[in-house]
mmCIF file of C-alpha atoms in Angstrom:
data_model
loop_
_atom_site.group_PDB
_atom_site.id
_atom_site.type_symbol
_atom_site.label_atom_id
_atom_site.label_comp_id
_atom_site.label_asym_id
_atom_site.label_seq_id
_atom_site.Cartn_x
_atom_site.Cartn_y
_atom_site.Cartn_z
ATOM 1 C CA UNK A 1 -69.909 -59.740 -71.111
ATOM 2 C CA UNK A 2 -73.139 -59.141 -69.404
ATOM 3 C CA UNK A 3 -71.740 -57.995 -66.173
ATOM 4 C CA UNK A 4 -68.894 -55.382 -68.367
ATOM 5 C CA UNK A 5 -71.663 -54.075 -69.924
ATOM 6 C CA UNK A 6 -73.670 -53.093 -67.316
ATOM 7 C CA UNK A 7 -71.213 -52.096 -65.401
ATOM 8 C CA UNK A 8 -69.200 -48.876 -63.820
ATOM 9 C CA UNK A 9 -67.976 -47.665 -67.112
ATOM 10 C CA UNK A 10 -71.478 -48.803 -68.896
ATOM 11 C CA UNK A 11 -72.851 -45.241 -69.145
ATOM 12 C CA UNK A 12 -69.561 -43.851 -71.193
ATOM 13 C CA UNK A 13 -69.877 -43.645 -75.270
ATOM 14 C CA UNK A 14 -67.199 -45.830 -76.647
ATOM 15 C CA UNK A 15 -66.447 -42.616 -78.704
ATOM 16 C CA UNK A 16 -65.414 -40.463 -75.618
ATOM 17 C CA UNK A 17 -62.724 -43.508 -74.483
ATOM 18 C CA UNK A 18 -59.249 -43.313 -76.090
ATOM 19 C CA UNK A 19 -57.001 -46.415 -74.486
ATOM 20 C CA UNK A 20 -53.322 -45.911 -75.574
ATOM 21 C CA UNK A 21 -50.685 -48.937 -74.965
ATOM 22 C CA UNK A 22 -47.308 -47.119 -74.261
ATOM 23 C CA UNK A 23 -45.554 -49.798 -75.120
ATOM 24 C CA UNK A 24 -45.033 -53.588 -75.701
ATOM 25 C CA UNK A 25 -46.627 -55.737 -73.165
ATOM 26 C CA UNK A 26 -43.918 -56.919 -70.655
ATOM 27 C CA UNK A 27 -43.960 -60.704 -70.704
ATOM 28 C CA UNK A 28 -43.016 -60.928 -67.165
ATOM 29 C CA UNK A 29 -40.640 -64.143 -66.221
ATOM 30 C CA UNK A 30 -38.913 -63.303 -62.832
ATOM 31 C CA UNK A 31 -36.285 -65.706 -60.997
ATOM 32 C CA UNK A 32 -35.166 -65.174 -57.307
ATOM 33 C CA UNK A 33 -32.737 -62.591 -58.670
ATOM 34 C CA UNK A 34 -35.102 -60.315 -59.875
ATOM 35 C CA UNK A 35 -35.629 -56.953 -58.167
ATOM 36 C CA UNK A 36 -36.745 -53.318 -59.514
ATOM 37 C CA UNK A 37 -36.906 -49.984 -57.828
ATOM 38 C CA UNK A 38 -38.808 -47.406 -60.203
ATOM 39 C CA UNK A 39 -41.453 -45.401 -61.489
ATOM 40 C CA UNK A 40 -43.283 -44.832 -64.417
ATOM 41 C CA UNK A 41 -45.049 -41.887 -66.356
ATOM 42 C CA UNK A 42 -48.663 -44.211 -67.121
ATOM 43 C CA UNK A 43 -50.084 -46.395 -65.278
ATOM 44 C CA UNK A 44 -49.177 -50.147 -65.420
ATOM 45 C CA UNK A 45 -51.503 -52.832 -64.735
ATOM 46 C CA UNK A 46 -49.833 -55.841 -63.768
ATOM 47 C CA UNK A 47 -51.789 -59.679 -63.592
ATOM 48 C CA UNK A 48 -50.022 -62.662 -61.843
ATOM 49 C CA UNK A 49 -50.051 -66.295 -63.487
ATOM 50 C CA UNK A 50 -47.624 -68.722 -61.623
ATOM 51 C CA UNK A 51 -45.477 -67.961 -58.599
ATOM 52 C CA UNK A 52 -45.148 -65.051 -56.102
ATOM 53 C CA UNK A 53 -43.937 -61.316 -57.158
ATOM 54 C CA UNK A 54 -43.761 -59.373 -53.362
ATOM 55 C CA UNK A 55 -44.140 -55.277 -54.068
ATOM 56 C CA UNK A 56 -43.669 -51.989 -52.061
ATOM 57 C CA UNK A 57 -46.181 -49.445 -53.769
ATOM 58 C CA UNK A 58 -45.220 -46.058 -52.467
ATOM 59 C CA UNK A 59 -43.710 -47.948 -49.635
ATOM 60 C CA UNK A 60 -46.924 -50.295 -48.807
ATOM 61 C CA UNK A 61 -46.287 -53.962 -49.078
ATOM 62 C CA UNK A 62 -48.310 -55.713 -51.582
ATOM 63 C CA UNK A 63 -48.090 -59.352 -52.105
ATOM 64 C CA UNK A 64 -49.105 -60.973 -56.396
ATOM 65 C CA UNK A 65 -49.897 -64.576 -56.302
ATOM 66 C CA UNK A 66 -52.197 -66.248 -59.316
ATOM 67 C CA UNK A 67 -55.157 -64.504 -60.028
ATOM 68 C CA UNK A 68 -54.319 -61.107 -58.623
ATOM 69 C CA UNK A 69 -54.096 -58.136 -60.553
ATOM 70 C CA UNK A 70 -52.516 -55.031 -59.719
ATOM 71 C CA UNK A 71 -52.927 -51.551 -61.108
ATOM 72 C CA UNK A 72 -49.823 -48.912 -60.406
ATOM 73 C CA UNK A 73 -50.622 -45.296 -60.810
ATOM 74 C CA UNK A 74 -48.474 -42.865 -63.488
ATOM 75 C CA UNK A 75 -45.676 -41.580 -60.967
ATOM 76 C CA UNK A 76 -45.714 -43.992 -57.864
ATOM 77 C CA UNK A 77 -42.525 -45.684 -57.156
ATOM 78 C CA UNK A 78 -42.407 -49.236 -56.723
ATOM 79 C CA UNK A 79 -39.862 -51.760 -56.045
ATOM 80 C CA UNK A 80 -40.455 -55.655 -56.693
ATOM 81 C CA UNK A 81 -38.659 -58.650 -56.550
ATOM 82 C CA UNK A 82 -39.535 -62.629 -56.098
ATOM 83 C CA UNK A 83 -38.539 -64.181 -52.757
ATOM 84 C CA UNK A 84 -39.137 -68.132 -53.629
ATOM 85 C CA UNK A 85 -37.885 -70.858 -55.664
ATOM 86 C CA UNK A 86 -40.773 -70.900 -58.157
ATOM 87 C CA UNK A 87 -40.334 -68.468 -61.309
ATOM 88 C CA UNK A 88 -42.936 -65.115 -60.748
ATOM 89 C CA UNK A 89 -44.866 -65.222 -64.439
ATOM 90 C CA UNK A 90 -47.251 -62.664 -65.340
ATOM 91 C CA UNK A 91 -47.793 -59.424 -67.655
ATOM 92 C CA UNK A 92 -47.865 -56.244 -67.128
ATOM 93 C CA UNK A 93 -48.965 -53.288 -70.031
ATOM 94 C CA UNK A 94 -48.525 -50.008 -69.605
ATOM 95 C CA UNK A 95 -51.113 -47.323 -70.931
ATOM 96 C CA UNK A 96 -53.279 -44.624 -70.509
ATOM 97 C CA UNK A 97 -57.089 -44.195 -70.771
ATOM 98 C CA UNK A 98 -58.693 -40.569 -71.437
ATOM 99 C CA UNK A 99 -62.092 -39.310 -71.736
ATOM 100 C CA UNK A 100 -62.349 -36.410 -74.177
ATOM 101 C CA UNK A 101 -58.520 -37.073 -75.332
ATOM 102 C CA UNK A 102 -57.606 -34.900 -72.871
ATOM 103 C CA UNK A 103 -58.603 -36.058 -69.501
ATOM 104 C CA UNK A 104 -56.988 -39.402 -67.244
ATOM 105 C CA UNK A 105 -59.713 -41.232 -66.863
ATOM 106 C CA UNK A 106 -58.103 -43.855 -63.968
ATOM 107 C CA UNK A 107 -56.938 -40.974 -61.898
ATOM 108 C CA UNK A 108 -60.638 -39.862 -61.702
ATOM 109 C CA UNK A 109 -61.472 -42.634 -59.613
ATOM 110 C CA UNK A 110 -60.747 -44.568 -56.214
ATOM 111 C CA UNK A 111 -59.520 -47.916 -56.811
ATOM 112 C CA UNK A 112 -57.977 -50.827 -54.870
ATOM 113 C CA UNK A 113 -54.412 -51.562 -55.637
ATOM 114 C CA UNK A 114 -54.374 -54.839 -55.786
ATOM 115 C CA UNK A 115 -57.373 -57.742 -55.789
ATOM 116 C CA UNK A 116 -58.272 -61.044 -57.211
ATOM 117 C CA UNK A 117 -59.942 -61.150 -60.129
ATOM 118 C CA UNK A 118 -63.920 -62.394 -59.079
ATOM 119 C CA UNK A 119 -63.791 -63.922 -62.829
ATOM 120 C CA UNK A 120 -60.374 -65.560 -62.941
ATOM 121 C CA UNK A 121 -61.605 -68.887 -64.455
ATOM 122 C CA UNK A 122 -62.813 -67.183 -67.154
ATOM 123 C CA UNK A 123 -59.746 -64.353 -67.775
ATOM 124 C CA UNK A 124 -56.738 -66.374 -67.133
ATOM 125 C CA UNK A 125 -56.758 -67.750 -70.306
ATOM 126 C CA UNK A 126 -57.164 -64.786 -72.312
ATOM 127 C CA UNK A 127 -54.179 -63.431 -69.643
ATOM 128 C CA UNK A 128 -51.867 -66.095 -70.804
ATOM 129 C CA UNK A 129 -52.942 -65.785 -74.601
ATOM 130 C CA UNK A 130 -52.116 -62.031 -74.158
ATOM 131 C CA UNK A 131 -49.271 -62.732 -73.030
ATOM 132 C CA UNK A 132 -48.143 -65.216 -75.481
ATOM 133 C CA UNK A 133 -48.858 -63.315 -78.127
ATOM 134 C CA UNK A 134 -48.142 -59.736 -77.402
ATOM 135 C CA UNK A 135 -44.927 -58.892 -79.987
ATOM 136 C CA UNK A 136 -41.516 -58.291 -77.973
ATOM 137 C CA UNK A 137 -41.349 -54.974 -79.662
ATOM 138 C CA UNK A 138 -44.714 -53.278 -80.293
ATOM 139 C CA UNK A 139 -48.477 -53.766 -80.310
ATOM 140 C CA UNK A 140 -51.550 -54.659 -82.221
ATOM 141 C CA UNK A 141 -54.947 -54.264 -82.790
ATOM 142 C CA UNK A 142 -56.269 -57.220 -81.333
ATOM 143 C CA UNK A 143 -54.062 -56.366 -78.145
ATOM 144 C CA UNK A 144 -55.920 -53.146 -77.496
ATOM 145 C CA UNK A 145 -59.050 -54.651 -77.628
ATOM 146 C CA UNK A 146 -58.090 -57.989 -75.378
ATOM 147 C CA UNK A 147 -56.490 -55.438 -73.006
ATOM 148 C CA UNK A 148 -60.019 -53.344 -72.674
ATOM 149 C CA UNK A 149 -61.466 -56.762 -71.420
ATOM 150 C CA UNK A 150 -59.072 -56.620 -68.485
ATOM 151 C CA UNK A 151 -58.753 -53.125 -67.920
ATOM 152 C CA UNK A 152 -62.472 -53.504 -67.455
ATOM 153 C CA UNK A 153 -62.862 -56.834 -65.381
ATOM 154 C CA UNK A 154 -59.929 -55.148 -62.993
ATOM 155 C CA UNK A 155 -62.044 -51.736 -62.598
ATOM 156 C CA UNK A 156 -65.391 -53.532 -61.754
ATOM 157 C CA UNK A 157 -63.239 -55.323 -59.385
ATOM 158 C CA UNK A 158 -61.332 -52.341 -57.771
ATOM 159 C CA UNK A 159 -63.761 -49.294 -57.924
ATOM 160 C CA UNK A 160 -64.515 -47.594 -54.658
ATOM 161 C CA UNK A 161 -66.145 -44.232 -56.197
ATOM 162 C CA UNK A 162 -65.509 -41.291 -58.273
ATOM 163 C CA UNK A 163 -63.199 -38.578 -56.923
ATOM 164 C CA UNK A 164 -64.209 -35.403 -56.190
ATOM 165 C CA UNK A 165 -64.341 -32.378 -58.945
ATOM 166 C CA UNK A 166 -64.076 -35.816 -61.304
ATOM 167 C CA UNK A 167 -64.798 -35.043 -65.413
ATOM 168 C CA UNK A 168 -67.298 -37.762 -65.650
ATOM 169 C CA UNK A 169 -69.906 -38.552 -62.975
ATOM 170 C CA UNK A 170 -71.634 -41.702 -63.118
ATOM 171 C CA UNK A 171 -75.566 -42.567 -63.505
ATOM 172 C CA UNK A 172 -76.406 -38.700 -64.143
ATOM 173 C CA UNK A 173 -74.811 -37.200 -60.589
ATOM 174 C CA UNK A 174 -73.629 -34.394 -62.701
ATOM 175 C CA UNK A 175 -76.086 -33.940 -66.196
ATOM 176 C CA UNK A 176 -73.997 -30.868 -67.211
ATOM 177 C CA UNK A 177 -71.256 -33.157 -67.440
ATOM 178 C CA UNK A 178 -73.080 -35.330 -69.470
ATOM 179 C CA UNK A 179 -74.412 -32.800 -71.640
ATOM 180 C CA UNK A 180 -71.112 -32.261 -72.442
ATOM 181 C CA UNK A 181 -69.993 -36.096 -73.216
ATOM 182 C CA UNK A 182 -73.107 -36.030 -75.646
ATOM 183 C CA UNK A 183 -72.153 -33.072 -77.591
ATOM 184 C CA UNK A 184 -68.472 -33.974 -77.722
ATOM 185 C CA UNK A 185 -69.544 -37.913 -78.890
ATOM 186 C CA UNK A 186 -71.683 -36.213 -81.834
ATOM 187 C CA UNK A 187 -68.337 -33.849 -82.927
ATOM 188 C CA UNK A 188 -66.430 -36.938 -82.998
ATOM 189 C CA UNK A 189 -68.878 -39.363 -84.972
ATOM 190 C CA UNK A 190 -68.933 -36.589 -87.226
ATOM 191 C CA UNK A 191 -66.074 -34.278 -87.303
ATOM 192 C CA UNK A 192 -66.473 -33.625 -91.602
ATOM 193 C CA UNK A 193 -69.765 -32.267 -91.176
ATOM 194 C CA UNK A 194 -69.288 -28.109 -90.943
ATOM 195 C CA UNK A 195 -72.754 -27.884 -88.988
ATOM 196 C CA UNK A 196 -71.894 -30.438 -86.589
ATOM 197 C CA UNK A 197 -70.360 -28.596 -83.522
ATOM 198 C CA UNK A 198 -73.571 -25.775 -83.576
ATOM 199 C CA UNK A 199 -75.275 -28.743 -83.601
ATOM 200 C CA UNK A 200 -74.198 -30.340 -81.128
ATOM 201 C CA UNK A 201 -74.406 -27.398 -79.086
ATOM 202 C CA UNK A 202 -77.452 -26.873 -79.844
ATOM 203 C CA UNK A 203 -79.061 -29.962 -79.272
ATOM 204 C CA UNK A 204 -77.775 -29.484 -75.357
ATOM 205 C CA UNK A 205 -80.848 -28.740 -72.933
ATOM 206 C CA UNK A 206 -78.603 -25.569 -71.406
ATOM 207 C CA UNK A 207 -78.377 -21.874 -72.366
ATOM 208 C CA UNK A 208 -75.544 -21.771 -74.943
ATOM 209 C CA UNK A 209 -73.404 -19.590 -73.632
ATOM 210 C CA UNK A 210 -73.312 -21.618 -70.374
ATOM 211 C CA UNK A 211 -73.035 -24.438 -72.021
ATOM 212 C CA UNK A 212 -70.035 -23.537 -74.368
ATOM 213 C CA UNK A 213 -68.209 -22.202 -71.049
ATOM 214 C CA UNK A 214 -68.858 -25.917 -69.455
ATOM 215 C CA UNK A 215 -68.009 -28.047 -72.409
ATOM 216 C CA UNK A 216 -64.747 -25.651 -72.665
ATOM 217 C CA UNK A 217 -64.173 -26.095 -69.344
ATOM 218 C CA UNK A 218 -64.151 -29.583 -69.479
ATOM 219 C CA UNK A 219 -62.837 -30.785 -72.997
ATOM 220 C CA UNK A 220 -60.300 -28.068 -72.579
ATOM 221 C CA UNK A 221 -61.170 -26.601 -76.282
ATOM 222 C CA UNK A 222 -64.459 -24.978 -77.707
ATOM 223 C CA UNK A 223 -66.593 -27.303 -79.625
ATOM 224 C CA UNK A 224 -65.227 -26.397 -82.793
ATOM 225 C CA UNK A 225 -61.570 -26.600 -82.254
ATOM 226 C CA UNK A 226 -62.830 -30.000 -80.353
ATOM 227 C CA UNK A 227 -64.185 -30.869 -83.930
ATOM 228 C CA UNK A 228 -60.865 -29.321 -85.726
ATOM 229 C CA UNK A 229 -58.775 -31.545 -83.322
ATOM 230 C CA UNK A 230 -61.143 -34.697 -84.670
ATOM 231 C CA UNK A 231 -61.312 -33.754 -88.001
ATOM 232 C CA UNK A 232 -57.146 -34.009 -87.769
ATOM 233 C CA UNK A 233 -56.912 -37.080 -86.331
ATOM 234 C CA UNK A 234 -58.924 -38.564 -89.198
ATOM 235 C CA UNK A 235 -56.390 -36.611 -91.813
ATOM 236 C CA UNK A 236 -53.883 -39.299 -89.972
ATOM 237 C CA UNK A 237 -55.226 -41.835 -90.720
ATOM 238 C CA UNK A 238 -55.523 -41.016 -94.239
ATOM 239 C CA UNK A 239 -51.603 -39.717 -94.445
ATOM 240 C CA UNK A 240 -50.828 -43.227 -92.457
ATOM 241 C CA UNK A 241 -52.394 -45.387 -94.880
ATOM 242 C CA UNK A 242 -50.263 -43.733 -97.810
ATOM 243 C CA UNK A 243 -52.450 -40.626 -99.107
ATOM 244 C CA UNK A 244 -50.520 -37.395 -99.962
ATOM 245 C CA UNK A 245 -50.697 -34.353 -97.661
ATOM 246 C CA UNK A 246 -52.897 -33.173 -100.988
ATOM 247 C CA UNK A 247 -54.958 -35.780 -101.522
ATOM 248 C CA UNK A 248 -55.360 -36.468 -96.941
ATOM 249 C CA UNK A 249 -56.692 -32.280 -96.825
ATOM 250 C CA UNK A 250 -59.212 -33.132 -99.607
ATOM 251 C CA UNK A 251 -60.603 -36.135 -98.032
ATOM 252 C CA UNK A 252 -60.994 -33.759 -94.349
ATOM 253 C CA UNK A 253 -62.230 -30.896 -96.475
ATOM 254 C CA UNK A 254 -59.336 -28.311 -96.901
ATOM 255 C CA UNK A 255 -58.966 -27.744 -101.143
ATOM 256 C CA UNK A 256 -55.750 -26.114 -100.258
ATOM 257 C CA UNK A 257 -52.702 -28.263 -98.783
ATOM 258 C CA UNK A 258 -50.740 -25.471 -97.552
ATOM 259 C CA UNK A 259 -53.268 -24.176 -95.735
ATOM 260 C CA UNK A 260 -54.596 -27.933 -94.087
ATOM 261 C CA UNK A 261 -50.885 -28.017 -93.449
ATOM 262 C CA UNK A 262 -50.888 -25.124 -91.091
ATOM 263 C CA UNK A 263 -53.543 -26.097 -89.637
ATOM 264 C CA UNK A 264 -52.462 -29.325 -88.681
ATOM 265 C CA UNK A 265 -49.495 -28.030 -87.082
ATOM 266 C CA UNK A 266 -51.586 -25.684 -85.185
ATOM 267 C CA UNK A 267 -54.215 -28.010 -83.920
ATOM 268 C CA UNK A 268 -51.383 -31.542 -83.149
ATOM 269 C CA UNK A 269 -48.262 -29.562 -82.510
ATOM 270 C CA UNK A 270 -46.289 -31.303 -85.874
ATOM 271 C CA UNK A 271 -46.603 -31.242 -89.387
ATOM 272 C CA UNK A 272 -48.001 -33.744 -91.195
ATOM 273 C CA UNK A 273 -44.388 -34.604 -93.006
ATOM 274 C CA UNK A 274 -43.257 -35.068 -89.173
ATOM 275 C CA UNK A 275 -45.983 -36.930 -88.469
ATOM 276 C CA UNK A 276 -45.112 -39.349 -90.822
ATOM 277 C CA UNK A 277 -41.612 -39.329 -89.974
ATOM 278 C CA UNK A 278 -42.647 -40.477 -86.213
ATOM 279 C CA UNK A 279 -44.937 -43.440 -87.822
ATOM 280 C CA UNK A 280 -41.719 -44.265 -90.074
ATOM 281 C CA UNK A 281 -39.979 -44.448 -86.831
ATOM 282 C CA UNK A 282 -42.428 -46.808 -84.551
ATOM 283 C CA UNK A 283 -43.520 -49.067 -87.073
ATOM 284 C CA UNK A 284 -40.513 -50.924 -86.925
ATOM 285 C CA UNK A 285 -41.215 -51.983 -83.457
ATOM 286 C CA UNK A 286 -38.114 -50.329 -82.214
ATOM 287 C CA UNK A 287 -39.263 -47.652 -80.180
ATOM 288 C CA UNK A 288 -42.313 -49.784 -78.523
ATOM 289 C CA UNK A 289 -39.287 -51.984 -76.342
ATOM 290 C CA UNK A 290 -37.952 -48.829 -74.757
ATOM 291 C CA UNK A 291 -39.824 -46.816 -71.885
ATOM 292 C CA UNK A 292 -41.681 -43.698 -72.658
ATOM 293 C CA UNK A 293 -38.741 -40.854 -71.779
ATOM 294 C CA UNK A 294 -36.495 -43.271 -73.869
ATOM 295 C CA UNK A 295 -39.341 -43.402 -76.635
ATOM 296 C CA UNK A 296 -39.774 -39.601 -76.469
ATOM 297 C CA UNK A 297 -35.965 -38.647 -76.440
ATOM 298 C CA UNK A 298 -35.353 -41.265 -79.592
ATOM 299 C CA UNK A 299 -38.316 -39.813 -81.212
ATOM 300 C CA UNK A 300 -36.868 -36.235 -80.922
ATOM 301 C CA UNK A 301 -33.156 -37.305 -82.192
ATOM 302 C CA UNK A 302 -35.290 -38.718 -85.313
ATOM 303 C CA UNK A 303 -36.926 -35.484 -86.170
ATOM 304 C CA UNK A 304 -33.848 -33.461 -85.857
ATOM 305 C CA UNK A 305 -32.314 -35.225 -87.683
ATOM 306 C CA UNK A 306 -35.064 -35.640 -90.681
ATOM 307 C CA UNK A 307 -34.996 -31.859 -90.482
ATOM 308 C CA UNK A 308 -31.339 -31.681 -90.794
ATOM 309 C CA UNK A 309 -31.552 -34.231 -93.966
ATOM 310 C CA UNK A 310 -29.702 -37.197 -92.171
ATOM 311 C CA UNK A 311 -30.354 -40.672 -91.534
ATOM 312 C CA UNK A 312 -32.156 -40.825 -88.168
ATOM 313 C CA UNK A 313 -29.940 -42.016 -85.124
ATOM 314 C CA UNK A 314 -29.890 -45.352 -84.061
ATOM 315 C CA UNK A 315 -31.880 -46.672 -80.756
ATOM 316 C CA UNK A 316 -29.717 -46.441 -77.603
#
């Protein structure tokens, strides 16, 4: 742990980091019949255990044996398929990492596509428990944080340097930029507190209106519709653990529901009773087996047809 925590992504608050898992981990068990030819809309990071997978990323040739890991980038195509006797076994996860819940984090940076992992000996055991016990049809909380460990071990592995124009500079390169990583960490420790966003602003070493055009800039929302935005995510929580839209706006601070209710829309895009109806929907498992444009179109036939007072439709 020594070596993660010291390392390239050592210098970012926890607090800024949101990892998302798109969907199940793919439990990856590939015979000399296997071949695929697509793309996806997140990245996929893909680790060998037994056997050979041979790739074309974007058309270069890429070869997985044990102990390599493999990250492929939202949008490249890739085709695959397993030229030898010996069944290709592995995972692969799809996900996305943003800083400031806005901003792709992997896409900021230059990265190898493929490597061994320096610490194998000491991953490929957690590989192969992740893999045996991801669920076939969604994911857990223990899975995002197993999955940080080798999203990290693969990026101190792979990382060539920060892009240009890049959100996040590393080891104070850009103190503007971390400036505004400080301030937006204090809005989200402490998005109930109504002082917290002047504070936060405040406690920056820049002139403030400067500052509020940089953090802006780079959060994509002023600091207090940056704290609004956090302040909502917490009210989901409460609604997903069984509160009432009532009883979630009082815990966030809003005495009137219709009101917290507007503003929930406004600040998410969905009301909270949608909301819920989308939880309702994934917690089965069900949508977590299917892609992401198959997750999005099945979520959208379910809140029609919520609005529209019938059962949702069945999976395709």
């Amino acid at each position: 742990m020594d070596e993660i925590e010291g390392g390239i992504l050592s210098a970012i608050p926890p607090a800024a980091l949101t990892l998302n898992l798109t969907r199940a981990a793919i439990r990856m068990e590939h015979s000399h019949t296997w071949r695929i030819d697509k793309s996806n809309e997140v990245d996929d990071l893909v680790i060998c255990l037994d056997g050979c997978g041979q790739y074309l990323i974007d058309g270069e040739p890429v070869i997985m044996e044990p102990g390599d890991a493999m990250l492929i980038s939202r949008g490249q195509r890739f085709v695959g398929w397993n030229e030898g006797r010996e069944t290709y076994l592995g995972v692969a996860q799809h996900f996305t990492l943003e800083i400031y819940g806005r901003h792709d984090l992997i896409a900021q940076m230059d990265l190898q596509l493929k490597l061994r992992l320096t610490r194998w000996p000491l991953l490929e055991p957690l590989v192969r428990h992740y893999r045996q016990s991801a669920p076939p049809s969604s994911v857990t909380l223990g899975q995002h944080h197993l999955f940080m460990v080798l999203l990290i071990a693969f990026i101190e592995d792979a990382f060539i340097g920060w892009r240009d124009h890049a959100t996040y500079l590393p080891e104070g390169a850009d103190a503007i930029a971390l400036a505004v990583m400080k301030a937006a960490t204090m809005i989200s420790a402490n998005p109930l507190d109504p002082e917290i966003a002047s504070r936060a602003v405040d406690a920056s070493p820049y002139n403030r209106d400067y500052f509020l055009r940089e953090f802006q800039k780079r959060v994509s929302r002023t600091p207090r519709k940056y704290q609004e935005l956090k302040r909502m995510e917490r009210a989901m929580h409460f609604l997903e653990a069984g509160l009432s839209v009532a009883a979630a706006a009082t815990e966030v601070g809003y005495s009137d529901p219709y009101y917290f209710s507007r503003m929930f829309k406004r600040t998410l895009g969905l009301s909270p009773r949608d909301h819920l109806n989308r939880v309702r929907q994934s917690r089965d498992g069900g949508l977590m087996k299917l892609d992401e444009p198959e997750q999005a179109l099945a979520l959208a036939d379910g809140l029609a047809a919520s609005h529209l007072g019938a059962r949702p439709s069945p999976l395709r």
